[in-house]
PDB file of C-alpha atoms in Angstrom:
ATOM      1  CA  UNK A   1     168.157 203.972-181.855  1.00 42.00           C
ATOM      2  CA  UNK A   2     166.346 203.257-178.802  1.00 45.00           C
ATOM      3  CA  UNK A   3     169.116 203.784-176.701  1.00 41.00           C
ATOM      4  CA  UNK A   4     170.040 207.121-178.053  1.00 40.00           C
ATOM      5  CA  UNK A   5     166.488 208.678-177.658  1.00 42.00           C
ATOM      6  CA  UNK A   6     166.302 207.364-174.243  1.00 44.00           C
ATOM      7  CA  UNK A   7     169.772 208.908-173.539  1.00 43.00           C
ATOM      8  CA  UNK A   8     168.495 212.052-174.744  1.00 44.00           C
ATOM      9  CA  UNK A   9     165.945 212.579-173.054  1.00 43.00           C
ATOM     10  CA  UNK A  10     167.737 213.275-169.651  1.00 45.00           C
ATOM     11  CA  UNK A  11     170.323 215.725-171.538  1.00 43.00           C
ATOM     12  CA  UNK A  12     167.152 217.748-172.790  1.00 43.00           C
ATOM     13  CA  UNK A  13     165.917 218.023-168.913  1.00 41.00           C
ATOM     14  CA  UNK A  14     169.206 218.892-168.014  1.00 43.00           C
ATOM     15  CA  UNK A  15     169.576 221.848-170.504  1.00 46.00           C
ATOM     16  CA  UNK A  16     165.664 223.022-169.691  1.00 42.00           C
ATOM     17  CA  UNK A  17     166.821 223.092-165.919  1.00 43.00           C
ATOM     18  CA  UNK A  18     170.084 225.529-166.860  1.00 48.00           C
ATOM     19  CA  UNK A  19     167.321 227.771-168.767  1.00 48.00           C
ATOM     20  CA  UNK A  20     165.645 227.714-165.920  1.00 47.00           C
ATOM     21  CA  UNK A  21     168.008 228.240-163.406  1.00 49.00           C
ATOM     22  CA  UNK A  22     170.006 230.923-165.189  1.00 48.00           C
ATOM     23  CA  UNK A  23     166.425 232.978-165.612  1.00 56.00           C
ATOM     24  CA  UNK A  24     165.636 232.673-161.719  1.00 63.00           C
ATOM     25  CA  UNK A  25     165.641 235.939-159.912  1.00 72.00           C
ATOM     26  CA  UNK A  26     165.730 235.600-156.321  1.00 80.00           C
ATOM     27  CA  UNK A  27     164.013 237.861-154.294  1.00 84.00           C
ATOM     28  CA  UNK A  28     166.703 240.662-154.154  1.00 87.00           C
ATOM     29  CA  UNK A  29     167.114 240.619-157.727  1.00 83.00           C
ATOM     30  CA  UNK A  30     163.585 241.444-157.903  1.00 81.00           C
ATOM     31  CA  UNK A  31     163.225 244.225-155.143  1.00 86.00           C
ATOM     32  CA  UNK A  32     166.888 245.709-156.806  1.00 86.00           C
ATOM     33  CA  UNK A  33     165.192 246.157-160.109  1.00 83.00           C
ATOM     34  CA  UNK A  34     162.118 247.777-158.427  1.00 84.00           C
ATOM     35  CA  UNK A  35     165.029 250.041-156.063  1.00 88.00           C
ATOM     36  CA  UNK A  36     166.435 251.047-159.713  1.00 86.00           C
ATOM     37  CA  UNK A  37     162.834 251.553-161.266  1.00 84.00           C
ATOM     38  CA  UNK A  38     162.181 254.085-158.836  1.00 86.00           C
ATOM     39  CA  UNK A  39     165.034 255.739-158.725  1.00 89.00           C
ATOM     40  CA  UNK A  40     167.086 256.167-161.389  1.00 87.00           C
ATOM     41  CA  UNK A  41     165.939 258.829-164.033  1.00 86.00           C
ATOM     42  CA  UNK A  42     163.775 258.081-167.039  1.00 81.00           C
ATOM     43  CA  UNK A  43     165.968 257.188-169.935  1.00 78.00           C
ATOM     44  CA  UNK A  44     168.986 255.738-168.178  1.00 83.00           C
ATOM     45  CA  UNK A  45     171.735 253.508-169.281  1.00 84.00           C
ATOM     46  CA  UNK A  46     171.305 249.997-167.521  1.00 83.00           C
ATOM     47  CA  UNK A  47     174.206 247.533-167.863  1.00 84.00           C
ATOM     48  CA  UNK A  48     172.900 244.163-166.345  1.00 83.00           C
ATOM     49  CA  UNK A  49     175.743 241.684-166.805  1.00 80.00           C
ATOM     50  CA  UNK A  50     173.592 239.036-168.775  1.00 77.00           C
ATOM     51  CA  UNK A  51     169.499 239.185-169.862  1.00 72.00           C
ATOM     52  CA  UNK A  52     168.595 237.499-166.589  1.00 67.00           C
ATOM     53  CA  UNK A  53     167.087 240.981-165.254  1.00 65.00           C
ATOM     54  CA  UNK A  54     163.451 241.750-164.789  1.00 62.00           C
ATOM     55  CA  UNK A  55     161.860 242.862-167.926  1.00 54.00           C
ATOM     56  CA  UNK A  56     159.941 245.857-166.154  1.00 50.00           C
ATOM     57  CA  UNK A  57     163.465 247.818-165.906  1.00 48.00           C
ATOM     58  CA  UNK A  58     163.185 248.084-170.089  1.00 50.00           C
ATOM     59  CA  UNK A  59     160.523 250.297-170.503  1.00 52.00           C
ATOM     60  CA  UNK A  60     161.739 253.436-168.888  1.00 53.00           C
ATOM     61  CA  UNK A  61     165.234 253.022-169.690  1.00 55.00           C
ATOM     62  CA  UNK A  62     168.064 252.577-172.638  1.00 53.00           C
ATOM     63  CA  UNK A  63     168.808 248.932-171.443  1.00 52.00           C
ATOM     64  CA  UNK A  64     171.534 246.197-172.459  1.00 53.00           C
ATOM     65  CA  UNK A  65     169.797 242.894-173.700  1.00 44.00           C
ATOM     66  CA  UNK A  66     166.383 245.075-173.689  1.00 37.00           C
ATOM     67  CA  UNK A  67     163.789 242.068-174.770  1.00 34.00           C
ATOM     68  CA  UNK A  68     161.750 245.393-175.649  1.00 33.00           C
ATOM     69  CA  UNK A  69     164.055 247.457-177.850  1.00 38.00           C
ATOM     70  CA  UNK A  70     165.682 244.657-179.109  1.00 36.00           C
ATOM     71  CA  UNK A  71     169.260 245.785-178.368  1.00 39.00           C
ATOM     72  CA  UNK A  72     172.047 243.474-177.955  1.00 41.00           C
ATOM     73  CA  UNK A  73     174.942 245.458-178.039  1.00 48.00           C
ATOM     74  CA  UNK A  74     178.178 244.821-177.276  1.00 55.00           C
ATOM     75  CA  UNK A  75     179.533 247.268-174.213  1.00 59.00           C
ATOM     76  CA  UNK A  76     183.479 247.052-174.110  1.00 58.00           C
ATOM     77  CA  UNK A  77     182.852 244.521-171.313  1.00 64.00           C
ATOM     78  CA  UNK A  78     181.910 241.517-173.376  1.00 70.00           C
ATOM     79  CA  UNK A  79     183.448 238.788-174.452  1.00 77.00           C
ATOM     80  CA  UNK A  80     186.816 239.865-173.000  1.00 81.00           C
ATOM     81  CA  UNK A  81     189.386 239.006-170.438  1.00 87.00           C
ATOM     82  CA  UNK A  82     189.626 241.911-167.200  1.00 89.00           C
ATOM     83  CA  UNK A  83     192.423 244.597-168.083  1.00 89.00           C
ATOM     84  CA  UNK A  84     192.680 247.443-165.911  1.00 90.00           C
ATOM     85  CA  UNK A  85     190.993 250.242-167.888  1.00 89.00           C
ATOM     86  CA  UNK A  86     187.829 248.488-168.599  1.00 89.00           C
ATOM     87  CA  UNK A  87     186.089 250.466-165.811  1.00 91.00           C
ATOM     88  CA  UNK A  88     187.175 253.468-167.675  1.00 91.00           C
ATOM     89  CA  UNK A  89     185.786 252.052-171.062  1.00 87.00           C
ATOM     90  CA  UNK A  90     182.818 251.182-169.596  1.00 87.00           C
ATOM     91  CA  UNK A  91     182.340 254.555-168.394  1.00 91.00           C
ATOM     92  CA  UNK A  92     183.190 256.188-171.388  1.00 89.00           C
ATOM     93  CA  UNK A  93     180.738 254.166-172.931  1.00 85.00           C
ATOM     94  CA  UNK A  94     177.918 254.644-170.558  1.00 86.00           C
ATOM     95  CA  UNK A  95     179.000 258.176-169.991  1.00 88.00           C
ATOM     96  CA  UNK A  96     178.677 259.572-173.900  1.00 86.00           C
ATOM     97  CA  UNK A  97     175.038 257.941-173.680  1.00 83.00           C
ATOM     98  CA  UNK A  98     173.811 258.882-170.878  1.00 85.00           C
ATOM     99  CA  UNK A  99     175.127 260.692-167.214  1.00 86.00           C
ATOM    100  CA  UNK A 100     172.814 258.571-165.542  1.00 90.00           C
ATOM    101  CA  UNK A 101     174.232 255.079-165.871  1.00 90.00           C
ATOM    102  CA  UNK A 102     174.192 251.758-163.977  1.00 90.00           C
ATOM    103  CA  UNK A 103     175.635 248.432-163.845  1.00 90.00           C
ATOM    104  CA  UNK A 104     174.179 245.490-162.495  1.00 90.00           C
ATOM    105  CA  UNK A 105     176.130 242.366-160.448  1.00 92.00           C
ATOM    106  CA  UNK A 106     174.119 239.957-158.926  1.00 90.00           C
ATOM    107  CA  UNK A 107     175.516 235.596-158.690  1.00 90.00           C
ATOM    108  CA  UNK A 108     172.647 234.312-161.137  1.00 86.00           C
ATOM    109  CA  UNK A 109     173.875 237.341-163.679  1.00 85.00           C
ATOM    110  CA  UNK A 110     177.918 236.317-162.965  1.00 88.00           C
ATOM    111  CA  UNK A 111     176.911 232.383-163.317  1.00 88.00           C
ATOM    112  CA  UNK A 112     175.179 233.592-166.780  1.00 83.00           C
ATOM    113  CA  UNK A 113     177.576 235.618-168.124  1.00 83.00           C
ATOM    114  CA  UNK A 114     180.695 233.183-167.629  1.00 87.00           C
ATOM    115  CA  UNK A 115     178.495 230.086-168.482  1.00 86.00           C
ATOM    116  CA  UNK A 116     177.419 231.239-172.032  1.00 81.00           C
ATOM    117  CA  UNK A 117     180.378 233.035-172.668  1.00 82.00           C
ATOM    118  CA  UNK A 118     179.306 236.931-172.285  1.00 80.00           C
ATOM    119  CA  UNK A 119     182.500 237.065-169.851  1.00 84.00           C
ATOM    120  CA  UNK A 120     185.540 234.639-169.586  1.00 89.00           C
ATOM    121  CA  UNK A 121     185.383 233.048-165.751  1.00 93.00           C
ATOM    122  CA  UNK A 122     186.642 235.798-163.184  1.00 94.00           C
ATOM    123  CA  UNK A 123     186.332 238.712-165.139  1.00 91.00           C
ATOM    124  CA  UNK A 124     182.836 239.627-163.500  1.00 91.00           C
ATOM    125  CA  UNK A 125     184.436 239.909-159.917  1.00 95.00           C
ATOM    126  CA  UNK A 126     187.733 241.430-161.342  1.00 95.00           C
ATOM    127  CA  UNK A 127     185.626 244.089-162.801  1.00 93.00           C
ATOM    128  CA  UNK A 128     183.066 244.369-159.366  1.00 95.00           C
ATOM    129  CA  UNK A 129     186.255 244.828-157.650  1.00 97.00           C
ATOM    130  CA  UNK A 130     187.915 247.428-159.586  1.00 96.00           C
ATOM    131  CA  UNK A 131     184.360 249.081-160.291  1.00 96.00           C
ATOM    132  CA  UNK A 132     184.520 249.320-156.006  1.00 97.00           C
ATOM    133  CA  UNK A 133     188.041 251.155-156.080  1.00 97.00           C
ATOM    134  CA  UNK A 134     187.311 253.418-159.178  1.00 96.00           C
ATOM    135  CA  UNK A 135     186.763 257.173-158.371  1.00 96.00           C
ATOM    136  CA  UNK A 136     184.362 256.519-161.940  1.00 96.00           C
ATOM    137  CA  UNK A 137     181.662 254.420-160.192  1.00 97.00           C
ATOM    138  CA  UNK A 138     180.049 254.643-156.638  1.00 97.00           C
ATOM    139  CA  UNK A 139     178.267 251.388-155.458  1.00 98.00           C
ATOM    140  CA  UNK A 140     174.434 252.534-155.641  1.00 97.00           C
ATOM    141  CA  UNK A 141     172.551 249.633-154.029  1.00 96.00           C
ATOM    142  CA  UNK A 142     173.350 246.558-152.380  1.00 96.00           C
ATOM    143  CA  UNK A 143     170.323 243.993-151.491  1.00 93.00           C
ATOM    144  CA  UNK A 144     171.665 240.729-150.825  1.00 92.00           C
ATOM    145  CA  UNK A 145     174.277 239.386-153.151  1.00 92.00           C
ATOM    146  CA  UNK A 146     172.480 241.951-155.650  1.00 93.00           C
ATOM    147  CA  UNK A 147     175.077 244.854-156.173  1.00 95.00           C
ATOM    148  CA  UNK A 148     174.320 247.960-158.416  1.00 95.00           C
ATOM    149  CA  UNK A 149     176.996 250.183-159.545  1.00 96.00           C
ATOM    150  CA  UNK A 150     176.067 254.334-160.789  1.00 96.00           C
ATOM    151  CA  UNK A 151     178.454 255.977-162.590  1.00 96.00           C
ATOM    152  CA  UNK A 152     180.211 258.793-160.901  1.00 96.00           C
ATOM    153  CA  UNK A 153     178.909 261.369-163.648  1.00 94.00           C
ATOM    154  CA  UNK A 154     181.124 264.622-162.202  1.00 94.00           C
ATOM    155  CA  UNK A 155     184.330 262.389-161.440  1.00 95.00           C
ATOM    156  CA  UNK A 156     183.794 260.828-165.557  1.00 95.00           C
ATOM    157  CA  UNK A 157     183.268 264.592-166.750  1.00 92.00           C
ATOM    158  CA  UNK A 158     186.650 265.281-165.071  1.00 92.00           C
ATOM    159  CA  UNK A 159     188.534 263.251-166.624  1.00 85.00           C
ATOM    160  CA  UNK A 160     189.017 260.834-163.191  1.00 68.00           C
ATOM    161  CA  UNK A 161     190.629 257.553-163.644  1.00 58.00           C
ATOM    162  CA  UNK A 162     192.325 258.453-166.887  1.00 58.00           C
TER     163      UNK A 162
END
């Protein structure tokens, strides 16, 4: 019994330090979420890729994994393998909420997201990729690593990338 406690213990450390690190924002995770909290319209639609995002961006806005609000809902993103029309779904789904929508990359979010299982490993980049070719999105901000993705409201209305 001894043994197993004292085995334990540095499995317990190591799973604190994973909490940890996967809730560290780095300094331009922190000065993209105050770029977005000035900027984009009260009541938008944020999309971070996992709940590692500054809390502050909840209060103005509809947000994924709000700690506020209490939503956790599922946006046709999660849980699934890349396929080429999930920028479209995600825009359709951002778009009938809300023209003023945004989704948020940054490595600590992409580490997240495949490490707990929100997105199977390589779909994050697939979609970052695509999202960066797609007439339906229009990268917003860039600080760092930190990437932030608008939707292209007029292009979505129009039916582009259908």
């Amino acid at each position: 019994r001894e043994w197993l406690q004292a085995t334990a213990l540095p499995e317990s450390l190591v799973t604190r330090q994973d909490r940890l690190r996967d809730r560290y924002l780095t300094p331009e995770g922190v000065e993209s979420a105050r770029h977005i909290y000035k900027r984009a319209p009260y009541g938008s639609v944020l999309v971070p890729l996992a709940p590692n995002v500054p809390g502050q961006l909840a209060y103005n806005y509809w947000t994924v994994f709000s700690p506020f609000e209490g939503i956790f809902v599922d946006p046709p993103l999660l849980k699934r393998q890349y396929t080429p029309g999930m920028t479209q779904e995600l825009a359709n789904w951002i778009g009938t909420q809300s023209e003023d929508g945004f989704v948020i990359f940054s490595p600590q979010m992409v580490e997240y997201a495949e490490d707990f299982g929100l997105m199977p490993k390589g779909t994050p980049e697939k979609l970052r990729q695509a999202m960066l070719k797609s007439p339906l999105w229009e990268l917003w901000h860039k600080n760092g690593e930190v990437e932030v993705f608008k939707l292209n409201a007029k292009a979505w209305r129009e039916g582009a990338g259908n």
